[in-house]
XYZ file of C-alpha atoms in Angstrom:
329
model
C -23.087 12.489 -4.439
C -22.906 9.224 -6.382
C -25.797 6.899 -5.504
C -25.585 3.277 -6.613
C -28.396 0.761 -6.236
C -28.080 -2.617 -7.923
C -31.058 -4.744 -6.957
C -29.871 -7.526 -9.240
C -27.836 -8.035 -12.386
C -27.729 -11.184 -14.498
C -25.684 -12.186 -17.508
C -26.867 -14.975 -19.810
C -29.444 -16.030 -17.209
C -26.823 -16.258 -14.471
C -27.200 -13.891 -11.530
C -23.951 -11.975 -11.031
C -24.861 -9.224 -8.533
C -27.622 -8.821 -5.962
C -28.578 -6.276 -3.285
C -25.659 -3.859 -3.646
C -26.310 -0.303 -2.533
C -23.942 2.503 -1.542
C -23.357 6.238 -1.779
C -20.152 8.172 -2.327
C -19.854 11.819 -1.354
C -18.137 14.319 -3.622
C -14.375 13.965 -3.204
C -14.667 10.703 -1.276
C -12.762 7.537 -2.146
C -14.504 4.180 -1.694
C -12.788 0.888 -2.478
C -14.533 -2.254 -3.686
C -12.661 -5.275 -2.350
C -13.189 -8.984 -2.687
C -11.688 -12.103 -4.169
C -11.523 -12.639 -7.946
C -14.994 -13.201 -9.353
C -16.741 -11.400 -6.495
C -18.253 -8.799 -8.857
C -16.021 -5.737 -8.364
C -15.346 -5.045 -12.056
C -18.983 -5.677 -12.970
C -20.121 -3.008 -10.502
C -17.791 -0.470 -12.128
C -19.003 -1.382 -15.626
C -22.622 -0.908 -14.549
C -21.877 2.476 -12.982
C -20.092 3.654 -16.115
C -22.848 2.405 -18.408
C -21.112 -0.435 -20.208
C -23.665 -2.962 -18.948
C -27.440 -2.576 -18.960
C -29.128 -3.033 -15.593
C -32.839 -3.838 -15.457
C -33.261 -3.591 -11.698
C -31.541 -0.682 -10.008
C -30.357 2.864 -10.653
C -27.248 5.036 -10.751
C -27.419 8.756 -9.925
C -24.775 11.469 -9.837
C -26.285 14.391 -7.923
C -29.820 14.557 -9.375
C -28.920 13.184 -12.797
C -29.482 9.533 -13.594
C -26.679 7.696 -15.385
C -28.134 5.552 -18.143
C -26.691 2.381 -19.624
C -25.943 1.212 -23.182
C -29.634 0.792 -24.035
C -29.960 4.594 -23.859
C -26.515 5.918 -24.801
C -25.009 5.161 -28.193
C -21.586 5.955 -26.724
C -21.270 4.462 -23.218
C -20.499 6.712 -20.285
C -21.418 10.162 -19.031
C -19.515 13.388 -19.634
C -18.678 13.852 -15.927
C -17.379 10.291 -15.462
C -14.263 8.407 -16.596
C -13.411 4.713 -16.328
C -9.957 3.149 -16.299
C -10.534 -0.484 -17.184
C -8.028 -3.301 -17.335
C -8.058 -2.805 -21.124
C -6.115 0.410 -21.515
C -7.891 1.724 -24.673
C -4.841 3.533 -26.015
C -3.773 4.479 -29.552
C -0.610 2.384 -29.973
C 0.837 4.163 -33.010
C 0.681 7.672 -31.557
C 2.843 9.200 -28.860
C 2.263 9.348 -25.127
C 1.478 13.053 -25.195
C -0.909 12.625 -28.137
C -2.837 9.928 -26.248
C -3.164 12.171 -23.200
C -4.164 15.223 -25.251
C -6.774 13.336 -27.302
C -9.734 14.490 -25.191
C -8.536 17.946 -24.158
C -10.992 19.869 -26.333
C -12.758 21.146 -23.206
C -9.594 23.090 -22.377
C -8.449 26.068 -24.395
C -5.835 25.149 -26.992
C -3.279 27.390 -25.285
C -3.489 25.339 -22.078
C -3.118 21.892 -23.675
C 0.669 21.708 -23.393
C 0.550 22.763 -19.738
C -2.109 20.196 -18.921
C -0.246 17.376 -20.687
C 2.988 18.327 -18.894
C 1.175 18.275 -15.534
C -0.179 14.783 -16.171
C 3.137 13.470 -17.477
C 4.735 14.604 -14.236
C 1.982 12.954 -12.199
C 2.545 9.564 -13.853
C 6.340 9.967 -14.026
C 6.685 9.669 -17.799
C 8.028 13.095 -18.769
C 10.932 11.494 -20.640
C 8.539 9.406 -22.759
C 6.314 12.213 -24.086
C 7.419 11.663 -27.694
C 7.499 7.842 -27.462
C 4.887 5.819 -29.321
C 2.676 3.868 -26.954
C 3.379 0.549 -28.697
C 7.004 0.844 -27.558
C 6.133 1.135 -23.863
C 6.007 -1.627 -21.274
C 2.665 -2.790 -19.893
C 3.175 -0.802 -16.708
C 4.032 2.354 -18.640
C 0.944 1.903 -20.817
C -1.196 1.617 -17.700
C 0.184 4.914 -16.462
C -0.605 6.573 -19.805
C -4.153 5.211 -19.628
C -4.478 6.711 -16.156
C -3.325 10.131 -17.361
C -5.739 9.885 -20.277
C -8.815 9.407 -18.061
C -7.645 12.257 -15.824
C -7.116 14.682 -18.713
C -10.545 16.325 -18.497
C -10.655 16.314 -14.671
C -13.750 14.116 -14.325
C -16.075 14.559 -11.378
C -16.289 10.787 -10.920
C -13.386 8.413 -11.550
C -13.766 4.627 -11.704
C -10.549 2.598 -11.422
C -10.325 -1.152 -12.050
C -7.092 -2.557 -10.561
C -5.307 0.675 -11.547
C -1.780 -0.419 -10.565
C -1.846 -4.094 -11.528
C 0.794 -3.878 -14.279
C 3.116 -1.400 -12.576
C 6.270 -2.515 -10.748
C 6.369 -1.981 -6.989
C 8.858 0.888 -6.995
C 6.823 3.001 -9.408
C 3.533 1.779 -7.940
C 4.222 3.176 -4.466
C 5.195 6.605 -5.784
C 2.265 6.710 -8.194
C -0.245 5.749 -5.486
C 0.867 8.564 -3.229
C 0.883 11.143 -6.015
C -2.392 10.010 -7.567
C -4.537 9.851 -4.445
C -3.182 13.166 -3.174
C -4.026 14.702 -6.562
C -7.552 13.255 -6.590
C -8.225 14.466 -3.048
C -6.918 17.933 -3.883
C -9.155 18.134 -6.972
C -12.221 16.842 -5.074
C -12.731 13.967 -7.521
C -15.048 11.193 -6.379
C -13.293 7.829 -6.708
C -14.528 4.231 -6.799
C -11.751 1.661 -7.119
C -11.920 -2.108 -7.565
C -8.829 -3.682 -6.039
C -7.552 -6.831 -4.396
C -4.419 -5.104 -3.076
C -4.705 -3.702 0.474
C -1.876 -1.257 -0.323
C -4.254 0.492 -2.749
C -6.817 0.805 0.003
C -5.530 0.980 3.591
C -3.594 4.277 3.393
C -6.004 6.071 1.061
C -9.619 4.841 0.938
C -12.185 6.535 3.155
C -14.471 3.518 3.098
C -14.576 -0.069 1.868
C -17.391 -2.119 0.386
C -16.559 -5.822 0.524
C -18.086 -8.122 -2.087
C -18.401 -11.893 -2.004
C -20.254 -13.998 -4.588
C -21.882 -10.872 -6.011
C -23.220 -9.579 -2.699
C -22.085 -6.816 -0.351
C -21.130 -8.426 2.951
C -19.417 -5.501 4.728
C -19.401 -1.716 4.386
C -17.605 0.596 6.779
C -14.638 2.902 7.122
C -11.395 1.288 5.999
C -9.888 1.597 9.466
C -12.893 0.024 11.193
C -12.935 -2.964 8.838
C -9.225 -3.520 9.371
C -9.236 -3.108 13.146
C -12.500 -4.970 13.760
C -13.194 -7.260 10.771
C -16.605 -8.932 10.965
C -15.330 -12.288 9.671
C -12.334 -14.187 8.370
C -13.040 -13.349 4.716
C -12.894 -9.598 5.332
C -9.777 -9.861 7.515
C -7.990 -12.032 4.948
C -8.317 -9.298 2.314
C -5.701 -7.362 4.310
C -3.227 -10.265 4.404
C -2.378 -13.144 6.725
C -4.778 -13.636 9.625
C -5.322 -16.274 12.315
C -8.722 -17.652 13.224
C -8.035 -18.894 16.715
C -10.357 -20.891 19.021
C -10.687 -18.613 22.021
C -10.025 -21.465 24.443
C -6.416 -21.469 23.270
C -6.136 -17.877 24.487
C -8.456 -18.013 27.492
C -8.804 -21.526 28.911
C -12.103 -20.807 30.647
C -13.879 -19.771 27.430
C -16.098 -22.093 25.352
C -14.257 -23.833 22.498
C -16.784 -22.914 19.811
C -15.851 -19.227 19.847
C -13.285 -17.895 17.407
C -11.222 -14.727 17.436
C -9.400 -13.122 14.502
C -5.792 -12.136 15.214
C -3.326 -10.621 12.762
C 0.274 -11.899 13.035
C 1.583 -8.487 14.158
C -0.817 -8.400 17.124
C 0.771 -11.261 19.061
C 3.133 -10.143 21.832
C 5.913 -12.258 23.326
C 6.291 -13.108 27.000
C 8.953 -15.054 28.875
C 6.974 -17.939 30.309
C 3.198 -17.403 30.114
C 0.596 -17.342 27.381
C 0.018 -19.504 24.328
C 2.901 -21.986 24.063
C 4.028 -22.400 20.451
C 6.834 -24.317 18.738
C 8.353 -22.575 15.705
C 8.119 -24.729 12.556
C 8.808 -22.118 9.845
C 10.211 -18.589 9.635
C 9.878 -16.374 6.549
C 11.893 -13.222 5.919
C 9.537 -10.335 5.009
C 12.016 -7.462 4.810
C 10.869 -5.399 7.788
C 10.163 -8.458 9.964
C 9.869 -12.239 9.992
C 6.583 -14.110 9.619
C 6.709 -17.257 11.718
C 4.567 -20.357 11.688
C 4.180 -22.188 14.950
C 2.123 -25.056 16.305
C 0.475 -25.308 19.683
C 0.608 -28.380 21.914
C -2.711 -29.427 20.368
C -1.322 -29.105 16.819
C -3.069 -25.823 15.941
C -1.125 -23.588 13.504
C -0.438 -19.976 14.460
C 1.210 -17.246 12.365
C 2.989 -14.439 14.228
C 5.609 -11.762 13.532
C 8.998 -11.241 15.096
C 11.656 -8.550 14.519
C 14.430 -11.166 14.255
C 14.547 -14.725 12.897
C 13.496 -17.579 15.159
C 15.160 -20.979 15.007
C 13.041 -23.977 14.091
C 12.073 -25.878 17.208
C 12.200 -22.799 19.448
C 9.453 -22.563 22.065
C 7.841 -19.125 22.466
C 4.917 -17.799 24.479
C 2.385 -15.494 22.777
C -0.208 -13.201 24.336
C -3.104 -11.030 23.178
C -4.664 -8.308 25.377
C -8.101 -9.260 26.731
C -9.694 -6.120 25.264
C -8.465 -7.137 21.807
C -9.953 -10.600 22.235
C -13.306 -9.145 23.313
C -13.316 -6.743 20.361
C -12.543 -9.464 17.871
C -15.035 -12.111 18.962
C -16.962 -12.927 15.853
C -20.418 -11.266 16.022
C -22.375 -14.439 15.327
C -20.634 -16.076 18.284
C -21.008 -13.194 20.731
C -24.779 -12.702 20.441
């Protein structure tokens, strides 16, 4: 088990993190999510030992992970960190970069291990290519294979797919997270992309302004987000005064509704005029305004003409589930 407790962390007299505590079981994947500057990357750097923390502790099983004030070379033998700086050797080949740290394996198995990792990252054809001749996305994949080479017990990933094009990114995600689960590797990822998280992460820790504001299973946080900030990390979301949905309810209550959750009806429900319609590939995202001028975003399978009047509904049980906690006390 990885146990992380960061009571506080400051840099140049400015407090960056405060009151962050979580545990990750062996083989579990937890995602750190939050807007830019929320502290995600800093948490990973503290765990790995790149930053010294005065108040707090990091443990893997019963062994404490110590920071740069104690280790001449940052990091622990059981842990690897893929940062946004790839730390590659540009004038050597892809396979040489991957094989650099394979001394823990017998020499006879090196070629097999490198071939396995090249297949995982989809760069078999580039084994003999010097890293400096690769694209940024290809270099990121090599860096990923490099940190996996020794099969770490704990893997820290900082925006691991940020430079990779969508086509390769989707394949790599599926292959990588299946591989990590199969190997029982404990994973902590910092990401702003819900596609890195929703299908794969067991749990999410949401950071805002250096504090943890939500921590639950990924599915629970998506289906019942505690506030607008958490819901917005998954994409477009409406924050609707409940009186627009249920006329008898007090106006000061708000309910969070994703665009895909609105259902159409013929003549009853929330009356909306379509003002914009955006093609999203699998559906259309529409912007509408209510009779009171409130903007609503909702999905439709086909395009809607501007000026069309539609009626939208949300099941009562969904409304009750989504009432913001501070309003429903």
